[in-house]
Amino acid sequence: MKIVYIATSIIPSRTANSIHVMKMCQAFAQNGHEVILIVPDNQANREPGVENVFDFYGVEKCFEILYVHLPLVKGGDLIYGFQAAKKAKEFQPDIIYGRNLSGCFSASLLKLPVVFESHVPVEGFVYGNIFNWFIQRPELVKLVVITHALKDYYSSRYPLISDRIIVAPDGADPVPSEATPAVLPNKGKKLQVGYVGHLYSGRGIDVIHQLAERCPWADFHIVGGTDKDINSYRMSATSLANLYLHGFKLHTEAERYRIGCDVLIAPYQNKVLVGDSGGSGTERWMSPLKIFEYMAAGKAIISSDIPVLREVLVDGRNALLCDPEDIESWEKALVTLSREKDYRIQLGETAKNELLSTYSWSSRASKLIDNASKELEKEQ
């Protein structure tokens, strides 16, 4: 099939949504489809100094990226969406896939079949009304959501769309066999605990700091974040010899840190933001990339026991789950994994096997296009 993917992700950037989009485009292409990705030409927020976008994300150059202008004015996203849909139609695609509502809706008005992916509820007067119009159009083939919680939300509020919803959690690629672990200073002497991701509010960075104070027998490695957040954390953090702040690393380098650690932690709090500017939380709907990348690394995971995460993580089987606000439960989990190496290895292997069998980007892309193709065949 010829697939045109419409998104508003800034490419290249450090955002999780941009990683998701690039990985999905690669997966579609690796499944044998011709893929064109349309994203905004917003220069200001792109990661500076990137010579090769594909290398930045650790993906193959197996699809085309096309930049369309996004006016930096009120309603600019609506203009961008319409222009992106018009550009997409020029390629005579078999299907439009996207995370940009205005672009996908515009594509439906141009009589193009559309699969729309949503990671949070569509809300607000303008976009709520667009979504209402969108779901009544026959061109909307499928609505993809990342959790059953989000499916329940849409099904209860929009019964018209309930039979067209597919639940597809986020994913990760298997770690290449040639990947080498990062060299950590006390490997083999102290338990190596890693966190890879952003430092936004609700990600539990303060939990990591408390654990480093409580557990001098372990080293803690924080990898990722924006320059602003990294510098802010360096200034606010007290000096701890067992807490290492490595800063942002390219995807392949971050992977080396994940596989270099003994334990990977995801201390999400009860309120989780998608950025540093406030706004609505994602804790009810999220399917974090971090979790799947941790699973791919094959290391024991300790994660917050948040209801939506239980759709993937099972306490004692593929992870240990802790109360986000009970620091003693996190310390106890670390003590257990430091003492019981076989159990630690078993947790990691189980998580890795589940990632390979269920949550790879390739299997996700294949499932979604197969479902869309069957729906299109029924309509013909």
PDB file of C-alpha atoms in Angstrom, residues 37-190:
ATOM      1  CA  LEU A  37       5.668  11.329   6.237  1.00  0.00           C
ATOM      2  CA  ILE A  38       4.282  14.889   6.253  1.00  0.00           C
ATOM      3  CA  VAL A  39       5.301  17.113   9.188  1.00  0.00           C
ATOM      4  CA  PRO A  40       5.480  20.886   9.846  1.00  0.00           C
ATOM      5  CA  ASP A  41       8.400  22.979   8.620  1.00  0.00           C
ATOM      6  CA  ASN A  42       8.767  24.604  12.044  1.00  0.00           C
ATOM      7  CA  GLN A  43      12.488  25.398  12.116  1.00  0.00           C
ATOM      8  CA  ALA A  44      12.617  27.125  15.491  1.00  0.00           C
ATOM      9  CA  ASN A  45      11.934  24.064  17.650  1.00  0.00           C
ATOM     10  CA  ARG A  46      13.970  21.507  15.720  1.00  0.00           C
ATOM     11  CA  GLU A  47      16.966  19.900  17.391  1.00  0.00           C
ATOM     12  CA  PRO A  48      19.977  21.941  16.239  1.00  0.00           C
ATOM     13  CA  GLY A  49      23.005  20.442  14.557  1.00  0.00           C
ATOM     14  CA  VAL A  50      21.329  17.305  13.218  1.00  0.00           C
ATOM     15  CA  GLU A  51      22.872  16.308   9.895  1.00  0.00           C
ATOM     16  CA  ASN A  52      20.909  13.097   9.374  1.00  0.00           C
ATOM     17  CA  VAL A  53      17.354  12.897  10.728  1.00  0.00           C
ATOM     18  CA  PHE A  54      17.190   9.130  10.341  1.00  0.00           C
ATOM     19  CA  ASP A  55      20.416   8.575  12.287  1.00  0.00           C
ATOM     20  CA  PHE A  56      19.129  10.893  15.019  1.00  0.00           C
ATOM     21  CA  TYR A  57      16.200   8.536  15.628  1.00  0.00           C
ATOM     22  CA  GLY A  58      18.083   5.325  14.903  1.00  0.00           C
ATOM     23  CA  VAL A  59      15.783   4.375  12.003  1.00  0.00           C
ATOM     24  CA  GLU A  60      16.433   3.264   8.444  1.00  0.00           C
ATOM     25  CA  LYS A  61      16.069   5.729   5.594  1.00  0.00           C
ATOM     26  CA  CYS A  62      13.225   3.702   4.128  1.00  0.00           C
ATOM     27  CA  PHE A  63      10.566   6.410   3.827  1.00  0.00           C
ATOM     28  CA  GLU A  64      10.330   9.993   2.614  1.00  0.00           C
ATOM     29  CA  ILE A  65       9.864  13.058   4.834  1.00  0.00           C
ATOM     30  CA  LEU A  66       8.010  16.044   3.412  1.00  0.00           C
ATOM     31  CA  TYR A  67       7.793  19.370   5.238  1.00  0.00           C
ATOM     32  CA  VAL A  68       4.637  21.506   4.908  1.00  0.00           C
ATOM     33  CA  HIS A  69       4.323  25.043   6.238  1.00  0.00           C
ATOM     34  CA  LEU A  70       2.583  25.535   9.582  1.00  0.00           C
ATOM     35  CA  PRO A  71       1.635  29.209  10.046  1.00  0.00           C
ATOM     36  CA  LEU A  72       2.494  30.452  13.548  1.00  0.00           C
ATOM     37  CA  VAL A  73      -0.858  32.199  13.959  1.00  0.00           C
ATOM     38  CA  LYS A  74      -4.132  31.393  15.677  1.00  0.00           C
ATOM     39  CA  GLY A  75      -5.711  28.551  13.720  1.00  0.00           C
ATOM     40  CA  GLY A  76      -2.376  27.719  12.102  1.00  0.00           C
ATOM     41  CA  ASP A  77      -2.832  24.012  12.816  1.00  0.00           C
ATOM     42  CA  LEU A  78      -6.109  23.998  10.873  1.00  0.00           C
ATOM     43  CA  ILE A  79      -4.396  25.636   7.892  1.00  0.00           C
ATOM     44  CA  TYR A  80      -1.501  23.186   8.153  1.00  0.00           C
ATOM     45  CA  GLY A  81      -3.879  20.222   8.299  1.00  0.00           C
ATOM     46  CA  PHE A  82      -5.705  21.272   5.162  1.00  0.00           C
ATOM     47  CA  GLN A  83      -2.466  21.930   3.263  1.00  0.00           C
ATOM     48  CA  ALA A  84      -1.006  18.614   4.432  1.00  0.00           C
ATOM     49  CA  ALA A  85      -4.118  16.754   3.260  1.00  0.00           C
ATOM     50  CA  LYS A  86      -3.996  18.504  -0.123  1.00  0.00           C
ATOM     51  CA  LYS A  87      -0.341  17.543  -0.504  1.00  0.00           C
ATOM     52  CA  ALA A  88      -1.106  13.984   0.561  1.00  0.00           C
ATOM     53  CA  LYS A  89      -3.795  13.636  -2.107  1.00  0.00           C
ATOM     54  CA  GLU A  90      -1.230  14.444  -4.812  1.00  0.00           C
ATOM     55  CA  PHE A  91       0.475  11.111  -4.047  1.00  0.00           C
ATOM     56  CA  GLN A  92      -2.775   9.166  -4.630  1.00  0.00           C
ATOM     57  CA  PRO A  93      -2.377   7.210  -1.387  1.00  0.00           C
ATOM     58  CA  ASP A  94      -4.207   4.013  -0.539  1.00  0.00           C
ATOM     59  CA  ILE A  95      -4.640   5.289   2.981  1.00  0.00           C
ATOM     60  CA  ILE A  96      -3.929   8.320   5.138  1.00  0.00           C
ATOM     61  CA  TYR A  97      -2.583   7.542   8.596  1.00  0.00           C
ATOM     62  CA  GLY A  98      -2.090  10.242  11.168  1.00  0.00           C
ATOM     63  CA  ARG A  99      -2.044  11.750  14.609  1.00  0.00           C
ATOM     64  CA  ASN A 100      -3.032  15.224  13.407  1.00  0.00           C
ATOM     65  CA  LEU A 101      -6.812  15.646  13.671  1.00  0.00           C
ATOM     66  CA  SER A 102      -7.144  18.616  11.316  1.00  0.00           C
ATOM     67  CA  GLY A 103      -5.033  16.884   8.660  1.00  0.00           C
ATOM     68  CA  CYS A 104      -6.929  13.610   8.930  1.00  0.00           C
ATOM     69  CA  PHE A 105     -10.308  15.339   8.899  1.00  0.00           C
ATOM     70  CA  SER A 106      -9.304  17.396   5.860  1.00  0.00           C
ATOM     71  CA  ALA A 107      -8.189  14.202   4.130  1.00  0.00           C
ATOM     72  CA  SER A 108     -11.625  12.696   4.742  1.00  0.00           C
ATOM     73  CA  LEU A 109     -13.221  15.750   3.132  1.00  0.00           C
ATOM     74  CA  LEU A 110     -11.014  15.045   0.119  1.00  0.00           C
ATOM     75  CA  LYS A 111     -12.517  11.519   0.008  1.00  0.00           C
ATOM     76  CA  LEU A 112      -9.340   9.768   1.167  1.00  0.00           C
ATOM     77  CA  PRO A 113      -9.602   6.751   3.507  1.00  0.00           C
ATOM     78  CA  VAL A 114      -8.169   7.629   6.917  1.00  0.00           C
ATOM     79  CA  VAL A 115      -6.861   5.880  10.030  1.00  0.00           C
ATOM     80  CA  PHE A 116      -6.633   8.363  12.897  1.00  0.00           C
ATOM     81  CA  GLU A 117      -4.519   7.637  15.982  1.00  0.00           C
ATOM     82  CA  SER A 118      -5.344   9.322  19.287  1.00  0.00           C
ATOM     83  CA  HIS A 119      -3.247   9.217  22.475  1.00  0.00           C
ATOM     84  CA  VAL A 120      -5.436  11.484  24.613  1.00  0.00           C
ATOM     85  CA  PRO A 121      -9.117  12.455  24.410  1.00  0.00           C
ATOM     86  CA  VAL A 122      -9.976  15.043  21.754  1.00  0.00           C
ATOM     87  CA  GLU A 123     -11.452  17.928  23.706  1.00  0.00           C
ATOM     88  CA  GLY A 124     -12.300  21.618  23.361  1.00  0.00           C
ATOM     89  CA  PHE A 125     -14.875  23.513  21.358  1.00  0.00           C
ATOM     90  CA  VAL A 126     -13.043  23.602  18.016  1.00  0.00           C
ATOM     91  CA  TYR A 127     -11.405  20.175  18.001  1.00  0.00           C
ATOM     92  CA  GLY A 128     -14.322  18.534  19.804  1.00  0.00           C
ATOM     93  CA  ASN A 129     -16.645  19.669  17.012  1.00  0.00           C
ATOM     94  CA  ILE A 130     -14.183  18.605  14.310  1.00  0.00           C
ATOM     95  CA  PHE A 131     -13.956  15.176  15.909  1.00  0.00           C
ATOM     96  CA  ASN A 132     -17.756  14.930  16.036  1.00  0.00           C
ATOM     97  CA  TRP A 133     -17.966  15.677  12.307  1.00  0.00           C
ATOM     98  CA  PHE A 134     -15.038  13.397  11.561  1.00  0.00           C
ATOM     99  CA  ILE A 135     -16.504  10.251  13.126  1.00  0.00           C
ATOM    100  CA  GLN A 136     -19.640  10.633  11.017  1.00  0.00           C
ATOM    101  CA  ARG A 137     -17.663  10.455   7.789  1.00  0.00           C
ATOM    102  CA  PRO A 138     -17.409   7.100   5.975  1.00  0.00           C
ATOM    103  CA  GLU A 139     -13.771   7.834   5.088  1.00  0.00           C
ATOM    104  CA  LEU A 140     -12.740   7.283   8.733  1.00  0.00           C
ATOM    105  CA  VAL A 141     -11.750   3.636   8.543  1.00  0.00           C
ATOM    106  CA  LYS A 142     -10.369   3.110  12.054  1.00  0.00           C
ATOM    107  CA  LEU A 143      -9.660   5.038  15.252  1.00  0.00           C
ATOM    108  CA  VAL A 144      -6.477   3.774  16.906  1.00  0.00           C
ATOM    109  CA  VAL A 145      -5.996   4.300  20.649  1.00  0.00           C
ATOM    110  CA  ILE A 146      -3.107   3.243  22.875  1.00  0.00           C
ATOM    111  CA  THR A 147      -5.005   1.890  25.892  1.00  0.00           C
ATOM    112  CA  HIS A 148      -8.265   0.161  26.732  1.00  0.00           C
ATOM    113  CA  ALA A 149      -8.959   3.046  29.113  1.00  0.00           C
ATOM    114  CA  LEU A 150      -8.950   5.438  26.154  1.00  0.00           C
ATOM    115  CA  LYS A 151     -11.120   3.076  24.119  1.00  0.00           C
ATOM    116  CA  ASP A 152     -13.666   3.005  26.957  1.00  0.00           C
ATOM    117  CA  TYR A 153     -13.643   6.807  27.030  1.00  0.00           C
ATOM    118  CA  TYR A 154     -14.394   7.124  23.316  1.00  0.00           C
ATOM    119  CA  SER A 155     -16.879   4.244  23.244  1.00  0.00           C
ATOM    120  CA  SER A 156     -18.947   5.712  26.064  1.00  0.00           C
ATOM    121  CA  ARG A 157     -19.010   9.229  24.618  1.00  0.00           C
ATOM    122  CA  TYR A 158     -19.126   8.400  20.922  1.00  0.00           C
ATOM    123  CA  PRO A 159     -21.069   5.129  20.441  1.00  0.00           C
ATOM    124  CA  LEU A 160     -21.060   5.757  16.681  1.00  0.00           C
ATOM    125  CA  ILE A 161     -17.323   5.034  16.538  1.00  0.00           C
ATOM    126  CA  SER A 162     -17.111   2.182  19.071  1.00  0.00           C
ATOM    127  CA  ASP A 163     -16.978  -0.626  16.492  1.00  0.00           C
ATOM    128  CA  ARG A 164     -14.144   1.075  14.597  1.00  0.00           C
ATOM    129  CA  ILE A 165     -11.741   1.452  17.537  1.00  0.00           C
ATOM    130  CA  ILE A 166      -8.511  -0.573  17.695  1.00  0.00           C
ATOM    131  CA  VAL A 167      -6.384  -0.718  20.844  1.00  0.00           C
ATOM    132  CA  ALA A 168      -2.679  -0.740  19.983  1.00  0.00           C
ATOM    133  CA  PRO A 169      -0.253   0.020  22.831  1.00  0.00           C
ATOM    134  CA  ASP A 170       2.987   1.781  22.010  1.00  0.00           C
ATOM    135  CA  GLY A 171       6.010  -0.334  21.196  1.00  0.00           C
ATOM    136  CA  ALA A 172       9.752  -0.627  20.780  1.00  0.00           C
ATOM    137  CA  ASP A 173      12.227  -2.260  18.444  1.00  0.00           C
ATOM    138  CA  PRO A 174      14.198  -5.300  19.583  1.00  0.00           C
ATOM    139  CA  VAL A 175      17.705  -4.376  20.718  1.00  0.00           C
ATOM    140  CA  PRO A 176      20.178  -5.218  17.928  1.00  0.00           C
ATOM    141  CA  SER A 177      22.441  -8.162  18.735  1.00  0.00           C
ATOM    142  CA  GLU A 178      25.501  -6.008  18.075  1.00  0.00           C
ATOM    143  CA  ALA A 179      24.514  -3.348  20.651  1.00  0.00           C
ATOM    144  CA  THR A 180      27.108  -2.999  23.422  1.00  0.00           C
ATOM    145  CA  PRO A 181      26.277  -1.891  26.980  1.00  0.00           C
ATOM    146  CA  ALA A 182      27.482   1.500  28.148  1.00  0.00           C
ATOM    147  CA  VAL A 183      30.486   1.349  30.448  1.00  0.00           C
ATOM    148  CA  LEU A 184      29.304   2.259  33.958  1.00  0.00           C
ATOM    149  CA  PRO A 185      31.940   3.004  36.610  1.00  0.00           C
ATOM    150  CA  ASN A 186      30.880   0.561  39.347  1.00  0.00           C
ATOM    151  CA  LYS A 187      29.339  -2.193  37.234  1.00  0.00           C
ATOM    152  CA  GLY A 188      29.641  -5.493  39.079  1.00  0.00           C
ATOM    153  CA  LYS A 189      30.309  -3.755  42.395  1.00  0.00           C
ATOM    154  CA  LYS A 190      27.044  -1.886  42.902  1.00  0.00           C
TER     155      LYS A 190
END
